[in-house]
Coordinates of C-alpha atoms and ligand atoms in Angstrom, one line a residue:
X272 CA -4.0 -34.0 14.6
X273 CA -5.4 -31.5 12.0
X274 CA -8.0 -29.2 13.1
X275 CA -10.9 -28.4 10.5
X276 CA -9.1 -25.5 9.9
X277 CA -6.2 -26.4 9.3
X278 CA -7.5 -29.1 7.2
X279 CA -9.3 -26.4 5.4
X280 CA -6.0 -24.6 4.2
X281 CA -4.6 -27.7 3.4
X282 CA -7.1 -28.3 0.8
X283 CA -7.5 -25.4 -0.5
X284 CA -3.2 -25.0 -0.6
X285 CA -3.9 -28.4 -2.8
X286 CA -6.2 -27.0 -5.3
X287 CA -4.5 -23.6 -5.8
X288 CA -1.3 -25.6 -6.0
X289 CA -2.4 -27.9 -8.5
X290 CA -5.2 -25.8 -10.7
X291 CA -2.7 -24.2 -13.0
X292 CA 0.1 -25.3 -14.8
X293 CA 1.9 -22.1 -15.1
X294 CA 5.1 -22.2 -13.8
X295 CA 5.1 -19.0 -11.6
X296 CA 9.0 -18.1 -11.8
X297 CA 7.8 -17.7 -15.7
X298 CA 6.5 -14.6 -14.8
X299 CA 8.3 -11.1 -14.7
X300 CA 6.8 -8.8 -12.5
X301 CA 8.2 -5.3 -13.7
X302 CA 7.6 -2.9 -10.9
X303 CA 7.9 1.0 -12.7
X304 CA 10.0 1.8 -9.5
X305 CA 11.5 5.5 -8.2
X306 CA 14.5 6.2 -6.2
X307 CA 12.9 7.9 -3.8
X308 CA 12.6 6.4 -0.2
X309 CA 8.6 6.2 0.1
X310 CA 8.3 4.6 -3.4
X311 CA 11.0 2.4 -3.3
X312 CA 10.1 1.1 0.3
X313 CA 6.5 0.6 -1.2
X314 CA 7.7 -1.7 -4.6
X315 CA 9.6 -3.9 -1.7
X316 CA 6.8 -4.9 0.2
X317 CA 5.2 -5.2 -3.1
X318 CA 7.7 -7.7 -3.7
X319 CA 8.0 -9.3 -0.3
X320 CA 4.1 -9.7 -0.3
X321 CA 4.0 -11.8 -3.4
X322 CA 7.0 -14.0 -2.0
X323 CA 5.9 -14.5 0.8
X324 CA 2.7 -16.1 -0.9
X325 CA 3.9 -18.0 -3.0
X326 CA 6.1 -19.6 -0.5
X327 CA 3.0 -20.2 1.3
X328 CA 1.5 -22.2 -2.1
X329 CA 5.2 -23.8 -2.4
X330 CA 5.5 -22.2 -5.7
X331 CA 8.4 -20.7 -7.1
X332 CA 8.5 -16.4 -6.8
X333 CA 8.5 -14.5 -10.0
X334 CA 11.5 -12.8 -10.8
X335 CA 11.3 -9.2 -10.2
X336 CA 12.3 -6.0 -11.8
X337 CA 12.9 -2.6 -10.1
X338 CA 13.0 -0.2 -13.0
X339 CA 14.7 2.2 -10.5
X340 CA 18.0 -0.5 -9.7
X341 CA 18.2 -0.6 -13.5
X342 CA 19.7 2.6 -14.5
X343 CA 17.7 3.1 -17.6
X344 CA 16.9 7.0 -18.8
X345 CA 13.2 7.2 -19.3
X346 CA 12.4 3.3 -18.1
X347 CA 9.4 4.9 -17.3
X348 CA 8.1 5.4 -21.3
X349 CA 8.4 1.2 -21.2
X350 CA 10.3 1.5 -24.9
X351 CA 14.1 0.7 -23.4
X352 CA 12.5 -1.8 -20.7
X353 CA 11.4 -4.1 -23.9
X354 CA 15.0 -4.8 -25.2
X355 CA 16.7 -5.1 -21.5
X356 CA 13.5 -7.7 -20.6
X357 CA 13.2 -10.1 -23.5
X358 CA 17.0 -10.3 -23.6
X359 CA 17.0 -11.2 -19.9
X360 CA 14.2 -13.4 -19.7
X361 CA 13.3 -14.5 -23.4
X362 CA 11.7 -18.1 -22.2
X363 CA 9.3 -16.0 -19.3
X364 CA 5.6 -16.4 -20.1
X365 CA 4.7 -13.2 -19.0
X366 CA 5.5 -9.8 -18.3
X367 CA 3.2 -8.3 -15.7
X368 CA 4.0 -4.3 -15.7
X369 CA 3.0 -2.7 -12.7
X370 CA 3.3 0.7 -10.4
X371 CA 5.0 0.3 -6.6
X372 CA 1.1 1.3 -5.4
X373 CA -0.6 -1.5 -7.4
X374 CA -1.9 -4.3 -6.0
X375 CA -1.5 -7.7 -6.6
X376 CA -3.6 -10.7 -5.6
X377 CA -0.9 -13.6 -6.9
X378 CA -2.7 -16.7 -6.8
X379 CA -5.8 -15.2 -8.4
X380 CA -3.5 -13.5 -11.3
X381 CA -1.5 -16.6 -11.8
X382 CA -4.9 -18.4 -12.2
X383 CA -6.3 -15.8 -14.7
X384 CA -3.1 -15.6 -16.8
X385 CA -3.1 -19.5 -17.0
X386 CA -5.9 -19.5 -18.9
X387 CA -4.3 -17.8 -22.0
X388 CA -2.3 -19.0 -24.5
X389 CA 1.3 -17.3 -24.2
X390 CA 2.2 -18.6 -27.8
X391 CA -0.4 -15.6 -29.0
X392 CA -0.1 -11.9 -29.1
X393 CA -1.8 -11.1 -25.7
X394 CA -2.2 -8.1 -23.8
X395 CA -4.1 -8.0 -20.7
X396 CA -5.0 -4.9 -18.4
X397 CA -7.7 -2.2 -17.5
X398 CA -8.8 -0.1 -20.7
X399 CA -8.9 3.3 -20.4
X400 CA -10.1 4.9 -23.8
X401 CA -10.5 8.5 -24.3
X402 CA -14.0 9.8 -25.6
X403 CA -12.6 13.1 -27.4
X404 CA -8.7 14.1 -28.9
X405 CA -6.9 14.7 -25.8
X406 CA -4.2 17.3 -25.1
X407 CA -2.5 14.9 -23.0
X408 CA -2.6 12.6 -25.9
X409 CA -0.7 14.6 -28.3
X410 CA -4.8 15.1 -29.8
X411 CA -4.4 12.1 -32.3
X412 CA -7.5 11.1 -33.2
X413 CA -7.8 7.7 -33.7
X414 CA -10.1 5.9 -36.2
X415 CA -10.8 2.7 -34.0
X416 CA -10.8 3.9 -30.3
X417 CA -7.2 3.2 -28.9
X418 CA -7.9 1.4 -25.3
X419 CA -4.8 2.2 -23.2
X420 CA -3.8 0.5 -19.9
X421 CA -4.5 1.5 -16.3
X422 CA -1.0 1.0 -15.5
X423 CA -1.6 1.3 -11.8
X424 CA -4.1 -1.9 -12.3
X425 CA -0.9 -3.8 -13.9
X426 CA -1.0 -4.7 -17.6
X427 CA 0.3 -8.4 -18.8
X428 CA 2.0 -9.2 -21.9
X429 CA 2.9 -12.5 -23.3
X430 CA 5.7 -14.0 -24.2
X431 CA 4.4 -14.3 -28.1
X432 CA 3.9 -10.2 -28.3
X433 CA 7.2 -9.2 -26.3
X434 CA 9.4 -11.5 -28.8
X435 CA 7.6 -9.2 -31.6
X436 CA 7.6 -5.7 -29.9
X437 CA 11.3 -7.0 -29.3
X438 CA 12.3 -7.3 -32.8
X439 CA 10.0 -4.3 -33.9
X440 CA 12.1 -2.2 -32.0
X441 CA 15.5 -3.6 -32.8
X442 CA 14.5 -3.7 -37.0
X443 CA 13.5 0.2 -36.5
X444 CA 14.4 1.8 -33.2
X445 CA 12.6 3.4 -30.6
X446 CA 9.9 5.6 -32.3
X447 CA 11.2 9.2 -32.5
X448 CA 9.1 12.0 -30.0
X449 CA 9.9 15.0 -28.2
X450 CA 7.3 14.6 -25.5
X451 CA 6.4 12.2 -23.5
X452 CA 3.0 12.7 -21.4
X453 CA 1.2 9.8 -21.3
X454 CA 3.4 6.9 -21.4
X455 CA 0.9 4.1 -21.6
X456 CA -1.4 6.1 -24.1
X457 CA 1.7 6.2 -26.0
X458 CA 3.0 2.7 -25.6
X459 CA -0.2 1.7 -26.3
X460 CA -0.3 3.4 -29.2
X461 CA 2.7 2.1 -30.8
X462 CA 1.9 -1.8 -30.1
X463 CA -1.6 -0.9 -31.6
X464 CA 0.3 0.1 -35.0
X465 CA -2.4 2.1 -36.1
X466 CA -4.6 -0.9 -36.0
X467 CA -2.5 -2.2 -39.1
X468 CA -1.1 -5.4 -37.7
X469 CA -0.3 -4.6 -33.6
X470 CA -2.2 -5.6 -31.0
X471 CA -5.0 -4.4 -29.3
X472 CA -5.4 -4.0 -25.4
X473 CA -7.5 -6.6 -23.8
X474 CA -10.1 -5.4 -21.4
X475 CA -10.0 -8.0 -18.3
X476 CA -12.4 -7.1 -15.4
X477 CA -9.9 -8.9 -12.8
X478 CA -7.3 -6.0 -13.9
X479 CA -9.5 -3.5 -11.5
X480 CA -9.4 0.0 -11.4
X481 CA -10.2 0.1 -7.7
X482 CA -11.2 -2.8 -5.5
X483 CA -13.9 -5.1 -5.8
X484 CA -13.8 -8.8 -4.9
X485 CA -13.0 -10.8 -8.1
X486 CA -10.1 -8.4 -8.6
X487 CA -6.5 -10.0 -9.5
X488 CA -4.7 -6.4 -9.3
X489 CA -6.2 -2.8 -8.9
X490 CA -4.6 0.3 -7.6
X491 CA -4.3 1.3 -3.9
X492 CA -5.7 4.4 -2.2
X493 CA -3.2 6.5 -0.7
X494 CA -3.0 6.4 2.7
X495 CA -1.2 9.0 5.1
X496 CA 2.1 8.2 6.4
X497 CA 2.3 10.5 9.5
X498 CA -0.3 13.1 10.8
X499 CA -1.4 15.7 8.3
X500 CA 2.2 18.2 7.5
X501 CA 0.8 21.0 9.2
X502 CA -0.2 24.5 6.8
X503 CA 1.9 26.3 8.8
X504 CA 5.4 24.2 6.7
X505 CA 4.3 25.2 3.6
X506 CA 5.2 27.9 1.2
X507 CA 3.2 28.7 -2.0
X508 CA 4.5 30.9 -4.5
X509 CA 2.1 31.5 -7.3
X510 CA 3.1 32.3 -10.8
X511 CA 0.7 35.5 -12.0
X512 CA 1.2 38.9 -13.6
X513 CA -0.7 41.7 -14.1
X514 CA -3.5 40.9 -16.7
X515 CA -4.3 37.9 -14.5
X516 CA -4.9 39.6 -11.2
X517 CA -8.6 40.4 -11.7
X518 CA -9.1 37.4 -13.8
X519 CA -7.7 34.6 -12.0
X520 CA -6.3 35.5 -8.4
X521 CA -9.8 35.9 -7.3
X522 CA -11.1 32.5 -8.1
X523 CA -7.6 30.9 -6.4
X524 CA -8.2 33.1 -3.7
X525 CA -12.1 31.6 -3.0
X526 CA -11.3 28.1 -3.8
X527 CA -7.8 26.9 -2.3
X528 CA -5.4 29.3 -1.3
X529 CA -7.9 30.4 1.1
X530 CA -6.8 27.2 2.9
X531 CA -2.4 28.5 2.6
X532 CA -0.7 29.6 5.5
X533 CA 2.0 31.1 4.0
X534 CA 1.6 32.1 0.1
X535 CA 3.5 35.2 -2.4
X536 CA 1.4 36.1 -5.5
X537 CA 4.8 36.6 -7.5
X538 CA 3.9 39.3 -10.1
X539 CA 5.1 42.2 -12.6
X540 CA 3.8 45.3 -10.7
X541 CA 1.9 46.1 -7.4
X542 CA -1.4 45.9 -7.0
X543 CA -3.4 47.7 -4.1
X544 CA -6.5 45.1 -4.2
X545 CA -4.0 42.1 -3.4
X546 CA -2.1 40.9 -0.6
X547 CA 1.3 39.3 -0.6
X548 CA 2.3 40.7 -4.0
X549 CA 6.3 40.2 -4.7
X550 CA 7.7 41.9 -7.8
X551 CA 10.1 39.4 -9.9
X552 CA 11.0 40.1 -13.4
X553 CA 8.1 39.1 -16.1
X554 CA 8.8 37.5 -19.2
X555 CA 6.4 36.8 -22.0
X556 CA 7.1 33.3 -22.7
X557 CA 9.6 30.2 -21.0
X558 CA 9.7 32.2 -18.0
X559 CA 13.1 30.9 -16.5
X560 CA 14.4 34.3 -15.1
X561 CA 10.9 34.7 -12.9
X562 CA 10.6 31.1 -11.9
X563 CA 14.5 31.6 -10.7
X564 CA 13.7 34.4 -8.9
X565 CA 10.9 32.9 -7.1
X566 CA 13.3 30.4 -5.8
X567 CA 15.5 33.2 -4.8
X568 CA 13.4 34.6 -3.1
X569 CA 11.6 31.4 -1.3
X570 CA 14.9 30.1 -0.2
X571 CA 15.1 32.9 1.9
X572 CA 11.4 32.7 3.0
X573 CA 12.0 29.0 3.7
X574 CA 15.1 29.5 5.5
X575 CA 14.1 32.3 7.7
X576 CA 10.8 30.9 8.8
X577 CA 11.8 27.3 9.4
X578 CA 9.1 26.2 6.3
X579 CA 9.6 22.9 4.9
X580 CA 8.2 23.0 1.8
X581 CA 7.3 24.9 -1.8
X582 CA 4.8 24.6 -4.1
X583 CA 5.2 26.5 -7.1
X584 CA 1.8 26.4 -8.5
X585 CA 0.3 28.7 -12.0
X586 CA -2.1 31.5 -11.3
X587 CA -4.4 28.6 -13.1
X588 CA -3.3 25.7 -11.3
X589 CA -6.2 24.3 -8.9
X590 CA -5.2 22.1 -5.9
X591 CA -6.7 20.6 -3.1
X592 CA -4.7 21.8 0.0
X593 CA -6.1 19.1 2.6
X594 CA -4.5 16.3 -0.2
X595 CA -1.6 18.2 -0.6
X596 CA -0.5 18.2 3.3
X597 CA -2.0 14.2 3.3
X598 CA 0.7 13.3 0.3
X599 CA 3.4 15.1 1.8
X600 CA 3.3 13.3 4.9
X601 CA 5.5 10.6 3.0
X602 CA 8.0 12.3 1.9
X603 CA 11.0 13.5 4.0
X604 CA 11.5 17.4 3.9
X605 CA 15.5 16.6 5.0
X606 CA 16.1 15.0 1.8
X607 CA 16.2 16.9 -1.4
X608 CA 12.6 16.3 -2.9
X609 CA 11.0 17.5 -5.9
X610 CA 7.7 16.0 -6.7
X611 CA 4.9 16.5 -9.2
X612 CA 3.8 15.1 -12.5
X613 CA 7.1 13.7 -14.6
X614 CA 6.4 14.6 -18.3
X615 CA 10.1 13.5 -20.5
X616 CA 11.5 15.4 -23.2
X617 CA 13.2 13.2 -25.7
X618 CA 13.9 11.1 -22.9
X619 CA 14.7 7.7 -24.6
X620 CA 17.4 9.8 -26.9
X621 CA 20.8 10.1 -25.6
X622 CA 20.1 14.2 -25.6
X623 CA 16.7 14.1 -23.3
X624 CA 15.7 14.4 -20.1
X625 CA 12.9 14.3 -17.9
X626 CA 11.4 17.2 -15.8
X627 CA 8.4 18.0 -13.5
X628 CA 5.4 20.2 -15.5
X629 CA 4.9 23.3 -14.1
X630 CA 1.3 23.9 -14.6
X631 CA -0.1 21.0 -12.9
X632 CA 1.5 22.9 -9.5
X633 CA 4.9 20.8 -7.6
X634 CA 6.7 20.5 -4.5
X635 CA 10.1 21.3 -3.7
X636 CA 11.6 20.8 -0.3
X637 CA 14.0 23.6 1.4
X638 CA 17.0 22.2 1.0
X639 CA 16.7 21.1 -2.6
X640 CA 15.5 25.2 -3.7
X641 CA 18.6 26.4 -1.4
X642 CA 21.0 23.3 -3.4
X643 CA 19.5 24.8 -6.7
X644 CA 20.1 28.7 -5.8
X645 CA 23.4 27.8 -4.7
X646 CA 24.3 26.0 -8.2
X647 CA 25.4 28.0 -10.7
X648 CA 24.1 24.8 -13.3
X649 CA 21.1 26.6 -12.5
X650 CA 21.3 30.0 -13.8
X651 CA 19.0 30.4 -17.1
X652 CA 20.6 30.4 -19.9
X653 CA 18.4 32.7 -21.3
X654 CA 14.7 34.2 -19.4
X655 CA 12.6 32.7 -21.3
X656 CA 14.0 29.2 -21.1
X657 CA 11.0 27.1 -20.4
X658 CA 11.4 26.9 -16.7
X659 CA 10.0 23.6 -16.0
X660 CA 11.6 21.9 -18.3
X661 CA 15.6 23.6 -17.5
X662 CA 14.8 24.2 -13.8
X663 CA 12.9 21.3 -13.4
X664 CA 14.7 19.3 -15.3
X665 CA 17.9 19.8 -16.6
X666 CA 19.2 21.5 -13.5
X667 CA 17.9 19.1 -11.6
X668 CA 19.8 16.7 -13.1
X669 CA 22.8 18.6 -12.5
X670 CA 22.2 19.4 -8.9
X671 CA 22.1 15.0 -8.9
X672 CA 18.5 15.0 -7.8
X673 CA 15.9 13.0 -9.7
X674 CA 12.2 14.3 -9.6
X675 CA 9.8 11.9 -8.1
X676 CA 6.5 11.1 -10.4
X677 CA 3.0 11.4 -8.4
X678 CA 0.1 10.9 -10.6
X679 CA -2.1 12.4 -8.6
X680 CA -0.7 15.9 -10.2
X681 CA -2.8 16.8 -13.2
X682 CA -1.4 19.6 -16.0
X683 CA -4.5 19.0 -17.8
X684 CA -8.0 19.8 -16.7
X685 CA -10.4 16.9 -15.4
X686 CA -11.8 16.3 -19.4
X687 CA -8.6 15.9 -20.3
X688 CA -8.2 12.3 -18.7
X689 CA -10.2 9.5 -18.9
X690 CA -13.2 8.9 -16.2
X691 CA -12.0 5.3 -15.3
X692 CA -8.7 6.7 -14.4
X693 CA -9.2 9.3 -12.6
X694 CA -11.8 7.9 -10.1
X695 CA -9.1 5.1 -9.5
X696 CA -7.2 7.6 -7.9
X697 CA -7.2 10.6 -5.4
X698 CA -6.3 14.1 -7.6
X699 CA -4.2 16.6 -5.9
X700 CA -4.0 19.1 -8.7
X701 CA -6.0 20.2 -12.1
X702 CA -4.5 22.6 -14.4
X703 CA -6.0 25.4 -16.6
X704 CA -8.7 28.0 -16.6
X705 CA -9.9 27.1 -20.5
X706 CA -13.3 26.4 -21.8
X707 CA -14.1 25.2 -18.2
X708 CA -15.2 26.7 -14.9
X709 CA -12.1 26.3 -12.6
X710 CA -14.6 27.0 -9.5
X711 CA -17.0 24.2 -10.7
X712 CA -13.8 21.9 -10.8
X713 CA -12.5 22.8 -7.6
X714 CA -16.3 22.0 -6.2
X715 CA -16.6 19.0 -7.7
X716 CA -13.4 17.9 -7.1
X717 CA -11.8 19.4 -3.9
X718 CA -14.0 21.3 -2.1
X719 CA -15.3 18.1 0.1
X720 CA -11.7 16.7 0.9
X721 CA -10.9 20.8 1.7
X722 CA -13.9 21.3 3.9
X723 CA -12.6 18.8 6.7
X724 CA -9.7 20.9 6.5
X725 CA -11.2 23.7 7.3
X726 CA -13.1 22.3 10.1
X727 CA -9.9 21.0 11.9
X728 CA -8.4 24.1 11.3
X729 CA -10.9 26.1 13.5
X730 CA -11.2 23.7 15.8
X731 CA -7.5 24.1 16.4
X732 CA -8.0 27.7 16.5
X733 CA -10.7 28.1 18.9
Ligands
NAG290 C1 -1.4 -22.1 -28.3 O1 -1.3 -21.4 -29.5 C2 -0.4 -22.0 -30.4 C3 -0.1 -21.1 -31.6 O2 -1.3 -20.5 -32.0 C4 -1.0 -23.3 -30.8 O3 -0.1 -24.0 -31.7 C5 -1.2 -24.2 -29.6 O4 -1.8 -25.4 -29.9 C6 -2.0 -23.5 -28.6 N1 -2.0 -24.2 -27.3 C7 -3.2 -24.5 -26.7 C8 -3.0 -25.3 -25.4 O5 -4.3 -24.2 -27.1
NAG291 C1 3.7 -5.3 -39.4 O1 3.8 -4.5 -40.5 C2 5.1 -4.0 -40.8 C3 5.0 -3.1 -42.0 O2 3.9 -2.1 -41.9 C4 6.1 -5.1 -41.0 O3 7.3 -4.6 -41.2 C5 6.1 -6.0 -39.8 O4 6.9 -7.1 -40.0 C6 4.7 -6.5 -39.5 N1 4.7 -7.2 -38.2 C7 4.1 -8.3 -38.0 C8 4.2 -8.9 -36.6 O5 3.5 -8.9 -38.9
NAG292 C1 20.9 9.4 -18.7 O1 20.6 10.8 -18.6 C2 21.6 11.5 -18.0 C3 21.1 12.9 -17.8 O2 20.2 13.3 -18.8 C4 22.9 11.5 -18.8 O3 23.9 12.3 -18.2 C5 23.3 10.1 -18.9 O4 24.4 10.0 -19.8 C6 22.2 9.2 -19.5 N1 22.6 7.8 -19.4 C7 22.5 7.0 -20.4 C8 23.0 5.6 -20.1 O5 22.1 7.3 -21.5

């Protein structure tokens, strides 16, 4: 009555069901979840993928965490997840740690994870290590190479290790820091210990940084959502002033705002070589009272013209256009958006917040810059506030809007980050013109992806 087939996946049902002895509802899959309707929707199938086979095995699910149902400040930096986890589920014997993009081949992990002992310290992922002191890594240099987790290819920690991490942080708190960058470089670096007695990252080859066959988890490629959000949507106002408009507005201009429909080079004075040029006040340092006015000014752009969206990008920011219209094709431009690369400031202290980082270039939607130029929580207190971090942040929070983390936005330059991670992903933005050659980056990195943009564009056009 059974075909071959069928016979087939009964077998092999058999021998997955019966060639581990991990109980799979001992596992915690922790899914670093946002609000935000595209990443939420994403961590769900996530979650209804892995159900659905283990149903299929007749094993019990894992139990699940959404970091975004939790109502946590900075769940993101992992430090107030430990507590909240162990407390919850202090007989699980693991605590997978994953992104809403990374994917997860369930049998295979379950088979992988079974082979370790979760009465030892263990923690399993993809190392990243950095080959020189990093900006983004607060430039500690570390005796014994720190190897810090992929967190898109998941990370797995035992039982064993989150009972200690658990009473670490409940015998001395959560570490003190102002900034948070890197959250798994600095997780990592606190279960290290300085090498004294934490634990070290284990590098597992199943924990992929993109796909290959024997992979148990690696990180998806982004895929479009919709047809590319057309040029002709999007507004780019560009932070300069005067001392940069020889320097830097020429090599933006060749690279990739040649590709912008609609841009303002918002400056301190005129300037007869440039086009576009709005005057906004100049400040030396923060620059709150310019980047307000921008928005002033760009709700009015936005509003008159029927754009969609703004980038507010550095006269040293370098994007990729073409992946900047791909990306926003999954996010709504009805809903009050703000998206770039999260950085938190003292955000696992009762005083701290998080906020987007203006260098690495970020999106706002209309009717989130006409919500924030309509709130007076926004005014500055003073010009030079930092602007990413009051605008971007504080206000923000008061306007009820939470920004949305896309790593794909860099405020560091390509050395900055570590190889391995960055060609497991798709970069939309690099920041800084400093001891590199922003036109060599932009060729290297963007200039391929921006051609084909180019190509449709005039085939539009003719
Ligand atoms: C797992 O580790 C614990 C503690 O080191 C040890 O007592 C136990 O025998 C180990 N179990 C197996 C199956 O190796
Ligand atoms: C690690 O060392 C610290 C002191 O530096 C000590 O308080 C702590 O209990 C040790 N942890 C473990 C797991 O041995
Ligand atoms: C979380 O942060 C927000 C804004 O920074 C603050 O208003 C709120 O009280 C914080 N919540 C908790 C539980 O600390």
């Amino acid at each position: 009555m059974f075909t071959n087939k069928n016979n087939t996946i009964l077998w092999l049902m058999f021998l997955f069901a019966f060639s581990f002895s991990l109980d799979t509802s001992n596992i915690v899959v922790v899914v670093l979840s946002q609000h935000e309707g595209y990443h939420a929707a994403h961590a769900k199938l996530l979650k209804d993928k892995i159900i659905e086979e283990t149903l299929a095995f007749d094993q019990n699910p894992p139990k699940f965490i959404f970091t975004h149902e939790e109502h946590v400040n900075g769940s993101w930096t992992y430090f107030p997840l430990i507590t909240i986890l162990y407390s919850r589920f202090p007989k699980a014997d693991w605590f997978l740690f994953c992104l809403d993009n990374t994917a997860i081949k369930f049998q295979g992990l379950v088979k992988l994870l079974d082979s370790y002992n979760t009465s030892k310290d263990y923690w399993l992922g993809h190392a990243l290590y950095d080959k020189d002191p990093t900006i983004i890594h607060h430039f500690t240099d570390q005796p014994k190479k720190l190897k810090y987790p992929n967190v898109a290819s998941g990370f797995a920690i035992s039982n064993t290790l989150m009972k200690s991490l658990n009473s670490r942080l409940k015998i001395f708190g959560i570490p003190e820091t102002d900034f948070s960058i890197d959250a798994s470089y600095e997780f990592a670096n606190y279960i290290f210990n300085k090498g004294k007695n934490g634990t070290r990252l284990t590098h597992v080859p199943e924990f992929c940084g993109f796909f290959t066959t024997n992979c148990v988890t690696y990180p998806k490629g982004f895929h479009v959502c919709a047809n590319s959000v057309s040029r002709e949507k999007i507004y780019v106002a560009v932070k300069t002033f005067d001392a940069n408009h020889q320097s830097r507005i020429p090599i933006i201009s060749k690279t990739w705002l040649k590709h912008v429909k609609n841009y303002g080079l918002f400056s301190n004075i005129e300037d007869k070589k440039l086009e576009n040029v709005i005057i906004v006040p100049n400040t030396k340092e923060g620059h709150c009272a310019k980047t307000y006015a921008i928005l002033q000014h760009a709700d009015k752009i936005l509003q008159s013209r029927g754009i969609d969206w703004l980038v507010i990008a550095d006269d040293d920011t370098i994007f990729s256009i073409a992946r900047l219209t791909r990306l926003l094709t999954c996010y709504n431009p009805n809903n009050p958006v703000a998206l770039g690369e999260r950085y938190g400031f003292r955000v696992i202290h009762d005083d701290g917040y998080e906020y987007l980082t203006g260098g690495a270039g970020l999106v706002l939607s209309a009717p989130l810059v006409h919500r924030i130029v309509e709130s007076t929580a926004c005014q500055c207190p003073k010009s030079t506030t930092p602007d990413d971090m009051f605008i971007f942040g504080i206000c923000l929070n008061k306007v009820g809007v939470r920004p949305t983390h896309s790593p794909l936005f860099h405020q560091a330059r390509p050395i900055d980050y570590s190889m391995n991670y960055l060609s497991s992903q798709e970069p939309v933005s690099f920041h800084k013109f400093w001891m590199i050659d922003p036109i060599q980056v932009y060729e290297h990195w963007f200039k391929e992806a921006d051609n084909e943009l180019q190509s449709t564009w005039q085939h539009t056009e003719l």
